[in-house]
């Protein structure tokens, strides 16, 4: 809270001391007014972005889960994916956009592809690490109780690797969020379809600087809420009990 | 009919000119209610034997019959306590661990009944007050007792214990041995107990299987009446007998000579 206040102070003083025009650096009150006025529009676009991310992330989670399970069951695949991951991991998701456009054309499919691509590698990495870190004894206790296959995975392997899975979701979400805004920004140039990135592009195009700032604030706010509210809560509910899993 | 019957069981991981890793042509029977000790040097195949019986390893040849029926997969009728302290599920409380085990084995059980049984088994091992604790809050000795409580709660025909008290100090070990005997007296569960401690084996077992290098060398009836006192001359005789068998097994005879 103090941090937000300090930043607001810095913003305003920079504006006044630097004497920047409203077009380059609007005052907080103007941005706030624009936030208020454009509430419906912003919400609609935020919902649109989140819907795409939700879908993309879900696809990426399922894909990463399957790949992680495959890696667990085969030595050869394990080597292959370790190499592929080493190459893909440092590649920013948005860098795949040109390829996505070639394959899927301009539109929603490409954005979803970029989201899935950005999220799937960190997810796979975390899931795989998580599965490998499960103590053998716990899996065998599960088997001894008569569990096998999907039941063993659901009741034992999943909770046993939950800290790693949460870590993966956290990174995957951050990557997907960045990539989707970036992808939408690019598509703003190409006809547009919706989403916060597209909103930013549109406002910039029309020189509505307060709107650009309002859009950025919403992007920051969503990032903060997901990071510090959703994930922090999830981790408090589980890691609190699970801290011993990592040791 | 014996509860469990092992016939020419062979499981070999690898073999070289000098020998092999695993067990070969092992045959014995265990009667209902017996405590059978398995003793031998490290690497002689004790864990391999238990894992085969529990169904975690598939044998190369031979049979394992429980109540006359061949077993091949793991199941709660043969419950194993492994080496190591990481056997409780860390995301469940101690009570939760017991309830999860019982519910998994018996899907129709009602929750009230499971709660009651969990309390009963926790009480049995002296952990009543720790039911709400998570595994990381328990000491090594408490975890060992928790393993026993969970194992008994699923009511197995056969309990397989792999050096269960190996990580405890002498006092803790003695306490756990006494506890195991009390539990055995109360539940009458059949037990196969792997150990490398001759005293532990004699104190607990009705019969002792002595393994050397992957083969069952001797199947000895424990002649001593319970409770067994190490000051008893008969105890010392029996101890000496087992100890000599194990010493003969040592590849490095001179090392023992030097130690003496
Ligand atoms: N999964 C395995 N793969 C290969 N070799 C194994 C495996 N498990 C055990 N062994 C070998 O088999 C032999 C017997 O092991 P084990 O049954 O664990 O002995 P013990 O429990 O009596 O110390 C050892 O030489 C060990 O190295
Ligand atoms: Mg062993």
Short mmCIF file of C-alpha atoms and ligand atoms in Angstrom, two decimals:
data_model
loop_
_atom_site.label_atom_id
_atom_site.label_comp_id
_atom_site.label_asym_id
_atom_site.label_seq_id
_atom_site.Cartn_x
_atom_site.Cartn_y
_atom_site.Cartn_z
CA UNK A 1 0.00 0.00 0.00
CA UNK A 2 2.80 2.38 0.99
CA UNK A 3 4.58 1.35 -2.18
CA UNK A 4 1.60 2.29 -4.34
CA UNK A 5 1.34 5.63 -2.59
CA UNK A 6 5.06 6.32 -3.06
CA UNK A 7 4.81 5.47 -6.75
CA UNK A 8 1.82 7.75 -7.21
CA UNK A 9 3.78 10.54 -5.53
CA UNK A 10 6.77 9.92 -7.80
CA UNK A 11 4.54 9.88 -10.85
CA UNK A 12 2.93 13.22 -10.04
CA UNK A 13 6.15 14.95 -9.07
CA UNK A 14 7.86 13.71 -12.22
CA UNK A 15 4.99 15.10 -14.23
CA UNK A 16 5.05 18.48 -12.52
CA UNK A 17 8.84 18.89 -12.32
CA UNK A 18 9.47 17.57 -15.81
CA UNK A 19 6.62 19.54 -17.24
CA UNK A 20 5.56 16.69 -19.53
CA UNK A 21 2.42 17.18 -21.55
CA UNK A 22 -0.73 15.28 -20.70
CA UNK A 23 -0.25 13.43 -23.93
CA UNK A 24 2.97 11.80 -22.76
CA UNK A 25 2.35 11.45 -19.05
CA UNK A 26 -1.19 12.11 -17.93
CA UNK A 27 -1.98 13.03 -14.35
CA UNK A 28 -3.33 10.41 -12.01
CA UNK A 29 -6.71 12.04 -11.81
CA UNK A 30 -7.11 11.91 -15.57
CA UNK A 31 -6.09 8.26 -15.66
CA UNK A 32 -8.47 7.49 -12.81
CA UNK A 33 -11.25 9.29 -14.66
CA UNK A 34 -10.50 7.29 -17.76
CA UNK A 35 -10.49 4.07 -15.71
CA UNK A 36 -13.92 4.97 -14.43
CA UNK A 37 -15.34 5.99 -17.78
CA UNK A 38 -13.96 3.00 -19.63
CA UNK A 39 -14.87 0.54 -16.88
CA UNK A 40 -17.18 -1.56 -19.03
CA UNK A 41 -14.81 -1.57 -22.01
CA UNK A 42 -11.82 -2.46 -19.82
CA UNK A 43 -13.67 -5.21 -18.03
CA UNK A 44 -14.86 -6.67 -21.29
CA UNK A 45 -11.36 -6.75 -22.72
CA UNK A 46 -9.85 -8.06 -19.49
CA UNK A 47 -12.44 -10.83 -19.45
CA UNK A 48 -11.58 -11.61 -23.05
CA UNK A 49 -7.85 -11.82 -22.30
CA UNK A 50 -8.45 -13.95 -19.24
CA UNK A 51 -10.73 -16.27 -21.15
CA UNK A 52 -8.03 -16.90 -23.75
CA UNK A 53 -5.42 -17.41 -21.04
CA UNK A 54 -7.67 -19.70 -19.07
CA UNK A 55 -8.24 -21.84 -22.12
CA UNK A 56 -4.59 -21.75 -23.23
CA UNK A 57 -3.31 -22.48 -19.76
CA UNK A 58 -5.71 -25.40 -19.36
CA UNK A 59 -4.50 -26.88 -22.64
CA UNK A 60 -0.88 -26.31 -21.59
CA UNK A 61 -1.45 -27.96 -18.18
CA UNK A 62 -3.01 -31.05 -19.72
CA UNK A 63 -0.28 -31.23 -22.35
CA UNK A 64 2.50 -30.76 -19.80
CA UNK A 65 0.94 -33.38 -17.50
CA UNK A 66 0.82 -35.92 -20.31
CA UNK A 67 4.37 -35.13 -21.40
CA UNK A 68 5.63 -35.33 -17.81
CA UNK A 69 3.98 -38.73 -17.37
CA UNK A 70 5.51 -39.88 -20.66
CA UNK A 71 8.92 -38.67 -19.51
CA UNK A 72 8.52 -40.62 -16.27
CA UNK A 73 7.84 -43.82 -18.16
CA UNK A 74 10.58 -43.71 -20.76
CA UNK A 75 14.29 -43.07 -20.51
CA UNK A 76 14.60 -42.06 -24.16
CA UNK A 77 11.77 -39.51 -23.99
CA UNK A 78 13.24 -38.18 -20.79
CA UNK A 79 16.53 -37.39 -22.55
CA UNK A 80 14.73 -35.93 -25.53
CA UNK A 81 12.57 -33.60 -23.47
CA UNK A 82 15.41 -32.47 -21.27
CA UNK A 83 17.17 -31.30 -24.45
CA UNK A 84 14.05 -29.77 -25.97
CA UNK A 85 13.33 -27.97 -22.71
CA UNK A 86 16.85 -26.59 -22.53
CA UNK A 87 16.34 -25.06 -25.98
CA UNK A 88 12.75 -23.90 -25.56
CA UNK A 89 12.81 -22.63 -22.01
CA UNK A 90 14.80 -19.42 -22.63
CA UNK A 91 12.80 -18.62 -25.79
CA UNK A 92 10.25 -15.89 -25.01
CA UNK A 93 6.79 -17.18 -25.90
CA UNK A 94 6.07 -14.18 -28.09
CA UNK A 95 9.00 -15.11 -30.33
CA UNK A 96 6.95 -18.00 -31.66
CA UNK A 97 4.25 -15.61 -32.90
CA UNK A 98 5.55 -15.35 -36.48
CA UNK A 99 5.44 -19.12 -36.72
CA UNK A 100 1.98 -19.16 -35.15
CA UNK A 101 0.75 -16.66 -37.73
CA UNK A 102 2.17 -18.81 -40.51
CA UNK A 103 0.43 -21.88 -39.16
CA UNK A 104 -2.83 -20.50 -37.81
CA UNK A 105 -3.20 -17.16 -39.54
CA UNK A 106 -4.03 -13.94 -37.76
CA UNK A 107 -6.53 -14.37 -34.98
CA UNK A 108 -7.51 -16.08 -31.78
CA UNK A 109 -5.91 -19.41 -32.66
CA UNK A 110 -2.51 -17.81 -32.94
CA UNK A 111 -2.86 -16.07 -29.58
CA UNK A 112 -3.90 -19.31 -27.92
CA UNK A 113 -0.99 -21.08 -29.56
CA UNK A 114 1.43 -18.49 -28.21
CA UNK A 115 -0.09 -18.83 -24.73
CA UNK A 116 0.14 -22.62 -24.79
CA UNK A 117 3.68 -22.47 -26.11
CA UNK A 118 4.84 -19.97 -23.48
CA UNK A 119 3.34 -21.89 -20.60
CA UNK A 120 3.95 -25.49 -21.54
CA UNK A 121 7.74 -25.59 -21.06
CA UNK A 122 7.94 -24.18 -17.56
CA UNK A 123 4.92 -26.33 -16.65
CA UNK A 124 6.54 -29.48 -18.01
CA UNK A 125 9.78 -28.68 -16.25
CA UNK A 126 8.08 -28.21 -12.89
CA UNK A 127 5.73 -31.19 -13.23
CA UNK A 128 8.55 -33.49 -14.22
CA UNK A 129 10.77 -32.30 -11.38
CA UNK A 130 7.80 -32.73 -9.06
CA UNK A 131 7.12 -36.31 -10.13
CA UNK A 132 10.76 -37.26 -9.82
CA UNK A 133 10.94 -35.82 -6.32
CA UNK A 134 8.20 -38.09 -4.95
CA UNK A 135 9.71 -40.46 -2.39
CA UNK A 136 9.61 -44.04 -3.69
CA UNK A 137 8.33 -45.25 -0.34
CA UNK A 138 5.19 -43.13 -0.60
CA UNK A 139 4.35 -44.45 -4.05
CA UNK A 140 4.86 -47.98 -2.81
CA UNK A 141 2.67 -47.42 0.23
CA UNK A 142 0.00 -46.35 -2.25
CA UNK A 143 0.50 -49.50 -4.30
CA UNK A 144 0.52 -51.59 -1.15
CA UNK A 145 -2.91 -50.18 -0.31
CA UNK A 146 -4.10 -51.45 -3.68
CA UNK A 147 -3.89 -48.23 -5.72
CA UNK A 148 -2.61 -48.26 -9.27
CA UNK A 149 -2.81 -46.30 -12.50
CA UNK A 150 -4.98 -43.19 -12.44
CA UNK A 151 -5.99 -43.66 -8.81
CA UNK A 152 -2.39 -43.86 -7.69
CA UNK A 153 -1.62 -40.73 -9.71
CA UNK A 154 -4.58 -38.83 -8.30
CA UNK A 155 -4.38 -39.83 -4.64
CA UNK A 156 -0.61 -40.09 -4.20
CA UNK A 157 1.52 -38.68 -6.99
CA UNK A 158 -0.46 -35.49 -7.48
CA UNK A 159 -0.57 -34.39 -3.85
CA UNK A 160 3.02 -35.52 -3.35
CA UNK A 161 4.21 -33.20 -6.08
CA UNK A 162 1.77 -30.36 -5.36
CA UNK A 163 4.42 -27.79 -4.34
CA UNK A 164 6.14 -28.27 -7.69
CA UNK A 165 2.83 -28.23 -9.55
CA UNK A 166 1.85 -24.94 -7.93
CA UNK A 167 5.26 -23.51 -8.75
CA UNK A 168 4.76 -24.58 -12.35
CA UNK A 169 1.30 -23.00 -12.54
CA UNK A 170 2.70 -19.79 -11.14
CA UNK A 171 5.48 -19.55 -13.71
CA UNK A 172 3.21 -20.82 -16.47
CA UNK A 173 0.59 -18.22 -15.67
CA UNK A 174 3.14 -15.37 -15.64
CA UNK A 175 4.58 -16.48 -18.98
CA UNK A 176 1.12 -16.87 -20.52
CA UNK A 177 -0.04 -13.49 -19.27
CA UNK A 178 2.98 -11.69 -20.72
CA UNK A 179 2.74 -13.54 -23.99
CA UNK A 180 -0.97 -12.97 -24.47
CA UNK A 181 -0.78 -9.22 -23.90
CA UNK A 182 2.16 -9.03 -26.28
CA UNK A 183 0.39 -11.11 -28.91
CA UNK A 184 -2.76 -9.01 -28.69
CA UNK A 185 -0.69 -5.85 -29.06
CA UNK A 186 0.72 -7.17 -32.30
CA UNK A 187 -2.70 -8.14 -33.56
CA UNK A 188 -3.95 -4.67 -32.80
CA UNK A 189 -1.97 -3.69 -35.88
CA UNK A 190 -3.59 -6.41 -37.90
CA UNK A 191 -7.25 -5.76 -37.44
CA UNK A 192 -7.86 -6.54 -33.84
CA UNK A 193 -10.19 -8.86 -32.01
CA UNK A 194 -10.23 -7.83 -28.35
CA UNK A 195 -8.24 -8.27 -25.19
CA UNK A 196 -6.25 -5.89 -23.05
CA UNK A 197 -3.23 -5.83 -25.37
CA UNK A 198 -5.50 -4.92 -28.20
CA UNK A 199 -7.14 -2.24 -26.05
CA UNK A 200 -3.71 -0.71 -25.35
CA UNK A 201 -2.92 -0.70 -29.02
CA UNK A 202 -6.21 0.92 -29.92
CA UNK A 203 -5.86 3.66 -27.30
CA UNK A 204 -2.31 4.41 -28.37
CA UNK A 205 -3.41 4.56 -31.96
CA UNK A 206 -6.07 7.13 -31.09
CA UNK A 207 -3.59 9.04 -28.90
CA UNK A 208 -5.78 8.52 -25.83
CA UNK A 209 -2.86 8.38 -23.44
CA UNK A 210 -4.97 8.16 -20.24
CA UNK A 211 -6.64 5.09 -21.71
CA UNK A 212 -3.24 3.50 -22.36
CA UNK A 213 -2.28 4.07 -18.74
CA UNK A 214 -5.64 2.83 -17.53
CA UNK A 215 -5.16 -0.37 -19.52
CA UNK A 216 -1.68 -0.85 -18.09
CA UNK A 217 -3.00 -0.38 -14.57
CA UNK A 218 -5.55 -3.09 -15.16
CA UNK A 219 -2.85 -5.40 -16.50
CA UNK A 220 -0.71 -4.75 -13.43
CA UNK A 221 -3.68 -5.18 -11.11
CA UNK A 222 -4.66 -8.53 -12.59
CA UNK A 223 -1.05 -9.71 -12.41
CA UNK A 224 -0.83 -8.69 -8.76
CA UNK A 225 -4.17 -10.21 -7.80
CA UNK A 226 -3.35 -13.57 -9.40
CA UNK A 227 0.18 -13.62 -8.00
CA UNK A 228 -0.40 -12.39 -4.47
CA UNK A 229 -3.98 -13.33 -3.89
CA UNK A 230 -4.76 -16.53 -5.77
CA UNK A 231 -1.36 -18.23 -5.75
CA UNK A 232 -0.34 -16.98 -2.33
CA UNK A 233 -3.62 -18.27 -0.89
CA UNK A 234 -3.26 -21.62 -2.62
CA UNK A 235 0.27 -21.97 -1.31
CA UNK A 236 -0.66 -20.98 2.20
CA UNK A 237 -3.36 -23.60 2.21
CA UNK A 238 -1.02 -26.33 1.03
CA UNK A 239 2.65 -25.48 1.36
CA UNK A 240 2.04 -24.61 4.98
CA UNK A 241 1.50 -28.31 5.48
CA UNK A 242 3.79 -29.36 2.68
CA UNK A 243 7.00 -27.58 3.54
CA UNK A 244 8.44 -30.92 4.55
CA UNK A 245 7.97 -32.37 1.08
CA UNK A 246 10.86 -30.36 -0.26
CA UNK A 247 13.36 -31.58 2.38
CA UNK B 1 -2.27 -75.17 5.61
CA UNK B 2 0.45 -72.56 6.21
CA UNK B 3 -0.56 -68.91 5.77
CA UNK B 4 2.23 -68.31 3.34
CA UNK B 5 4.28 -70.73 1.35
CA UNK B 6 7.32 -69.75 -0.68
CA UNK B 7 8.46 -72.35 -3.23
CA UNK B 8 11.83 -72.22 -5.00
CA UNK B 9 11.62 -68.47 -5.25
CA UNK B 10 14.32 -67.00 -7.46
CA UNK B 11 14.89 -63.35 -8.26
CA UNK B 12 18.27 -62.41 -9.66
CA UNK B 13 19.11 -58.83 -10.57
CA UNK B 14 22.53 -59.57 -11.99
CA UNK B 15 25.19 -62.23 -11.76
CA UNK B 16 28.95 -62.38 -12.20
CA UNK B 17 31.59 -65.09 -11.79
CA UNK B 18 31.91 -64.35 -8.08
CA UNK B 19 28.20 -64.56 -7.35
CA UNK B 20 24.81 -62.99 -7.99
CA UNK B 21 22.63 -60.21 -6.60
CA UNK B 22 19.21 -61.36 -5.48
CA UNK B 23 17.84 -64.62 -4.06
CA UNK B 24 17.93 -68.16 -5.44
CA UNK B 25 15.73 -71.21 -4.82
CA UNK B 26 14.29 -69.99 -1.54
CA UNK B 27 11.59 -72.18 0.04
CA UNK B 28 9.88 -71.91 3.42
CA UNK B 29 6.49 -71.69 5.06
CA UNK B 30 5.01 -69.35 7.62
CA UNK B 31 2.13 -70.41 9.81
CA UNK B 32 -0.69 -68.17 10.90
CA UNK B 33 0.27 -66.08 13.93
CA UNK B 34 3.99 -66.76 13.70
CA UNK B 35 6.77 -64.20 13.91
CA UNK B 36 9.47 -65.26 11.48
CA UNK B 37 12.80 -63.46 11.59
CA UNK B 38 14.97 -63.13 8.50
CA UNK B 39 18.60 -62.48 9.26
CA UNK B 40 21.71 -62.12 7.15
CA UNK B 41 24.48 -59.78 6.17
CA UNK B 42 23.81 -56.64 4.26
CA UNK B 43 23.21 -57.41 0.58
CA UNK B 44 22.23 -61.06 1.11
CA UNK B 45 18.76 -60.53 -0.35
CA UNK B 46 16.52 -59.89 2.67
CA UNK B 47 14.82 -56.86 1.17
CA UNK B 48 14.49 -58.66 -2.15
CA UNK B 49 12.64 -61.50 -0.43
CA UNK B 50 10.19 -59.13 1.28
CA UNK B 51 9.60 -57.15 -1.90
CA UNK B 52 8.81 -60.34 -3.80
CA UNK B 53 6.32 -61.44 -1.15
CA UNK B 54 4.76 -57.97 -1.07
CA UNK B 55 4.42 -58.12 -4.85
CA UNK B 56 6.69 -55.19 -5.70
CA UNK B 57 9.15 -57.40 -7.58
CA UNK B 58 8.17 -60.09 -10.02
CA UNK B 59 10.12 -63.27 -9.41
CA UNK B 60 12.18 -65.00 -12.12
CA UNK B 61 10.78 -68.36 -11.06
CA UNK B 62 9.11 -70.04 -8.12
CA UNK B 63 5.84 -69.47 -6.31
CA UNK B 64 4.46 -67.44 -3.47
CA UNK B 65 1.18 -68.76 -2.12
CA UNK B 66 -0.96 -66.90 0.39
CA UNK B 67 -3.69 -69.16 1.71
CA UNK B 68 -2.87 -71.43 -1.20
CA UNK B 69 -3.47 -68.70 -3.75
CA UNK B 70 -0.64 -67.37 -5.86
CA UNK B 71 0.25 -63.71 -5.32
CA UNK B 72 1.89 -61.48 -7.88
CA UNK B 73 0.74 -57.91 -7.29
CA UNK B 74 0.90 -55.69 -4.21
CA UNK B 75 -2.18 -55.72 -2.01
CA UNK B 76 -3.22 -54.76 1.50
CA UNK B 77 -3.37 -58.40 2.60
CA UNK B 78 0.46 -58.24 2.76
CA UNK B 79 1.38 -54.90 4.24
CA UNK B 80 5.01 -53.88 4.16
CA UNK B 81 6.87 -51.37 6.28
CA UNK B 82 9.87 -50.19 4.29
CA UNK B 83 13.25 -48.95 5.37
CA UNK B 84 13.27 -45.19 5.75
CA UNK B 85 11.21 -42.61 7.57
CA UNK B 86 9.38 -41.06 4.60
CA UNK B 87 6.44 -43.46 4.44
CA UNK B 88 3.64 -41.26 5.77
CA UNK B 89 1.89 -38.98 3.32
CA UNK B 90 3.11 -35.52 4.32
CA UNK B 91 -0.05 -33.77 3.13
CA UNK B 92 -2.20 -35.70 5.60
CA UNK B 93 -2.22 -35.54 9.37
CA UNK B 94 -1.29 -38.65 11.28
CA UNK B 95 -4.96 -39.49 11.77
CA UNK B 96 -5.57 -38.59 8.12
CA UNK B 97 -2.90 -41.07 7.06
CA UNK B 98 -4.61 -43.88 8.96
CA UNK B 99 -8.06 -42.96 7.67
CA UNK B 100 -6.81 -42.69 4.10
CA UNK B 101 -5.25 -46.16 4.34
CA UNK B 102 -8.39 -47.73 5.78
CA UNK B 103 -10.69 -45.97 3.32
CA UNK B 104 -8.58 -47.02 0.35
CA UNK B 105 -8.68 -50.63 1.45
CA UNK B 106 -12.34 -50.62 2.40
CA UNK B 107 -14.33 -48.23 0.23
CA UNK B 108 -17.67 -48.79 1.95
CA UNK B 109 -16.50 -48.00 5.47
CA UNK B 110 -18.36 -45.11 7.07
CA UNK B 111 -16.45 -42.11 8.33
CA UNK B 112 -17.50 -42.39 11.98
CA UNK B 113 -16.26 -45.94 12.11
CA UNK B 114 -12.95 -44.99 10.46
CA UNK B 115 -12.45 -42.14 12.94
CA UNK B 116 -13.06 -44.51 15.80
CA UNK B 117 -10.67 -47.12 14.42
CA UNK B 118 -8.00 -44.50 13.78
CA UNK B 119 -8.20 -43.44 17.43
CA UNK B 120 -8.02 -47.07 18.50
CA UNK B 121 -4.84 -47.80 16.55
CA UNK B 122 -3.21 -44.53 17.55
CA UNK B 123 -3.94 -45.38 21.16
CA UNK B 124 -2.48 -48.84 20.65
CA UNK B 125 0.91 -47.41 19.67
CA UNK B 126 0.74 -44.54 22.19
CA UNK B 127 0.16 -41.72 19.72
CA UNK B 128 -3.36 -40.68 20.76
CA UNK B 129 -2.32 -37.10 21.39
CA UNK B 130 -0.56 -36.73 18.06
CA UNK B 131 -3.39 -37.53 15.68
CA UNK B 132 -3.67 -33.96 14.42
CA UNK B 133 0.05 -33.59 13.80
CA UNK B 134 1.60 -33.71 10.37
CA UNK B 135 4.47 -36.11 9.66
CA UNK B 136 7.12 -33.38 9.77
CA UNK B 137 6.15 -32.72 13.36
CA UNK B 138 6.87 -36.29 14.46
CA UNK B 139 10.19 -37.70 15.64
CA UNK B 140 11.73 -40.79 14.05
CA UNK B 141 10.48 -43.08 16.80
CA UNK B 142 6.97 -41.67 16.54
CA UNK B 143 6.98 -42.22 12.79
CA UNK B 144 7.99 -45.85 13.33
CA UNK B 145 5.05 -46.28 15.68
CA UNK B 146 2.80 -44.52 13.19
CA UNK B 147 3.86 -46.98 10.46
CA UNK B 148 2.84 -49.83 12.74
CA UNK B 149 -0.48 -48.20 13.56
CA UNK B 150 -1.28 -47.65 9.89
CA UNK B 151 -0.17 -51.15 8.93
CA UNK B 152 -2.36 -52.74 11.62
CA UNK B 153 -5.31 -50.49 10.78
CA UNK B 154 -5.72 -52.11 7.36
CA UNK B 155 -5.83 -55.49 9.08
CA UNK B 156 -3.33 -57.38 6.87
CA UNK B 157 -2.94 -61.14 6.87
CA UNK B 158 0.80 -60.72 6.87
CA UNK B 159 2.99 -57.89 8.10
CA UNK B 160 6.34 -57.47 6.35
CA UNK B 161 8.88 -55.44 8.31
CA UNK B 162 12.16 -54.44 6.68
CA UNK B 163 14.67 -53.55 9.41
CA UNK B 164 11.95 -51.47 11.01
CA UNK B 165 13.93 -50.13 13.94
CA UNK B 166 17.28 -49.78 12.22
CA UNK B 167 17.34 -46.01 12.52
CA UNK B 168 16.71 -45.90 16.27
CA UNK B 169 19.18 -45.81 19.15
CA UNK B 170 19.49 -48.78 21.51
CA UNK B 171 16.84 -47.54 23.95
CA UNK B 172 14.36 -46.63 21.24
CA UNK B 173 14.95 -49.99 19.62
CA UNK B 174 14.22 -51.87 22.81
CA UNK B 175 11.04 -49.87 23.34
CA UNK B 176 9.89 -50.60 19.81
CA UNK B 177 10.63 -54.31 20.16
CA UNK B 178 8.51 -54.41 23.31
CA UNK B 179 5.76 -52.50 21.54
CA UNK B 180 5.83 -54.87 18.58
CA UNK B 181 5.51 -57.85 20.92
CA UNK B 182 2.57 -56.21 22.70
CA UNK B 183 0.85 -55.48 19.40
CA UNK B 184 1.50 -58.99 18.19
CA UNK B 185 0.03 -60.38 21.42
CA UNK B 186 -3.05 -58.24 20.93
CA UNK B 187 -3.70 -58.72 17.22
CA UNK B 188 -2.05 -62.07 16.54
CA UNK B 189 -0.89 -60.78 13.14
CA UNK B 190 1.57 -62.96 11.28
CA UNK B 191 4.88 -61.17 10.88
CA UNK B 192 7.99 -61.57 8.75
CA UNK B 193 10.68 -59.41 10.26
CA UNK B 194 13.93 -58.63 8.46
CA UNK B 195 16.83 -57.57 10.62
CA UNK B 196 20.59 -57.77 10.80
CA UNK B 197 20.57 -57.64 14.60
CA UNK B 198 20.85 -61.12 16.12
CA UNK B 199 19.46 -59.99 19.50
CA UNK B 200 16.42 -58.43 17.91
CA UNK B 201 15.83 -61.56 15.86
CA UNK B 202 16.05 -63.87 18.87
CA UNK B 203 13.93 -61.67 21.11
CA UNK B 204 11.10 -61.37 18.61
CA UNK B 205 10.97 -64.43 16.37
CA UNK B 206 9.45 -67.89 16.75
CA UNK B 207 11.52 -69.05 13.84
CA UNK B 208 14.64 -67.67 12.20
CA UNK B 209 15.62 -67.87 8.54
CA UNK B 210 19.35 -67.38 8.14
CA UNK B 211 20.37 -66.11 4.71
CA UNK B 212 23.83 -66.15 3.23
CA UNK B 213 24.56 -64.66 -0.18
CA UNK B 214 21.08 -64.96 -1.58
CA UNK B 215 20.26 -68.43 -0.35
CA UNK B 216 18.32 -69.64 2.67
CA UNK B 217 20.93 -71.58 4.69
CA UNK B 218 19.03 -72.44 7.88
CA UNK B 219 15.45 -72.48 9.05
CA UNK B 220 15.81 -72.54 12.83
CA UNK B 221 13.08 -72.92 15.44
CA UNK B 222 13.68 -70.53 18.31
CA UNK B 223 13.86 -72.89 21.31
CA UNK B 224 13.68 -70.16 23.92
CA UNK B 225 10.46 -69.44 25.83
CA UNK B 226 9.25 -65.83 25.96
CA UNK B 227 10.27 -63.46 27.40
CA UNK B 228 13.81 -64.08 26.28
CA UNK B 229 16.64 -62.96 28.54
CA UNK B 230 20.10 -62.46 27.13
CA UNK B 231 21.61 -63.68 30.45
CA UNK B 232 20.04 -67.11 29.95
CA UNK B 233 22.75 -69.67 28.93
CA UNK B 234 20.39 -71.17 26.33
CA UNK B 235 20.03 -67.68 24.83
CA UNK B 236 23.81 -67.37 24.62
CA UNK B 237 24.06 -70.78 22.94
CA UNK B 238 21.47 -69.86 20.36
CA UNK B 239 23.08 -66.49 19.78
CA UNK B 240 26.46 -68.19 19.27
CA UNK B 241 24.98 -70.61 16.76
CA UNK B 242 23.52 -67.87 14.56
CA UNK B 243 26.56 -65.70 14.95
CA UNK B 244 28.84 -68.52 13.75
CA UNK B 245 26.72 -69.12 10.67
CA UNK B 246 26.88 -65.45 9.79
CA UNK B 247 30.61 -65.28 10.42
CA UNK B 248 31.25 -68.15 8.07
CA UNK B 249 29.47 -66.09 5.48
CA UNK B 250 32.03 -63.32 5.75
CA UNK B 251 34.21 -63.09 2.70
CA UNK B 252 36.86 -61.32 4.62
CA UNK B 253 37.56 -63.79 7.39
CA UNK B 254 40.79 -62.07 8.25
CA UNK B 255 38.90 -58.82 8.87
CA UNK B 256 36.92 -60.51 11.60
CA UNK B 257 40.10 -62.01 12.99
CA UNK B 258 41.69 -58.59 13.17
CA UNK B 259 38.62 -57.15 14.87
CA UNK B 260 38.78 -59.86 17.49
N1 LIG C 1 16.53 -52.99 -8.00
C1 LIG C 1 17.73 -53.60 -7.98
N2 LIG C 1 18.49 -53.65 -9.10
C2 LIG C 1 19.67 -54.25 -9.11
N3 LIG C 1 20.23 -54.84 -8.05
C3 LIG C 1 19.54 -54.83 -6.89
C4 LIG C 1 18.27 -54.20 -6.80
N4 LIG C 1 17.80 -54.34 -5.53
C5 LIG C 1 18.76 -55.00 -4.87
N5 LIG C 1 19.81 -55.32 -5.67
C6 LIG C 1 21.00 -56.07 -5.29
O1 LIG C 1 20.59 -57.33 -4.80
C7 LIG C 1 21.36 -57.70 -3.66
C8 LIG C 1 20.44 -57.95 -2.50
O2 LIG C 1 19.87 -56.71 -2.10
P1 LIG C 1 18.89 -56.58 -0.86
O3 LIG C 1 17.79 -57.56 -1.02
O4 LIG C 1 18.50 -55.16 -0.76
O5 LIG C 1 19.82 -56.99 0.38
P2 LIG C 1 19.59 -56.79 1.93
O6 LIG C 1 18.24 -56.23 2.14
O7 LIG C 1 19.77 -58.15 2.52
O8 LIG C 1 20.66 -55.86 2.40
C9 LIG C 1 22.35 -56.58 -3.43
O9 LIG C 1 23.58 -56.95 -4.00
C10 LIG C 1 21.75 -55.40 -4.16
O10 LIG C 1 22.77 -54.55 -4.64
MG1 LIG C 2 17.68 -54.45 2.98
#
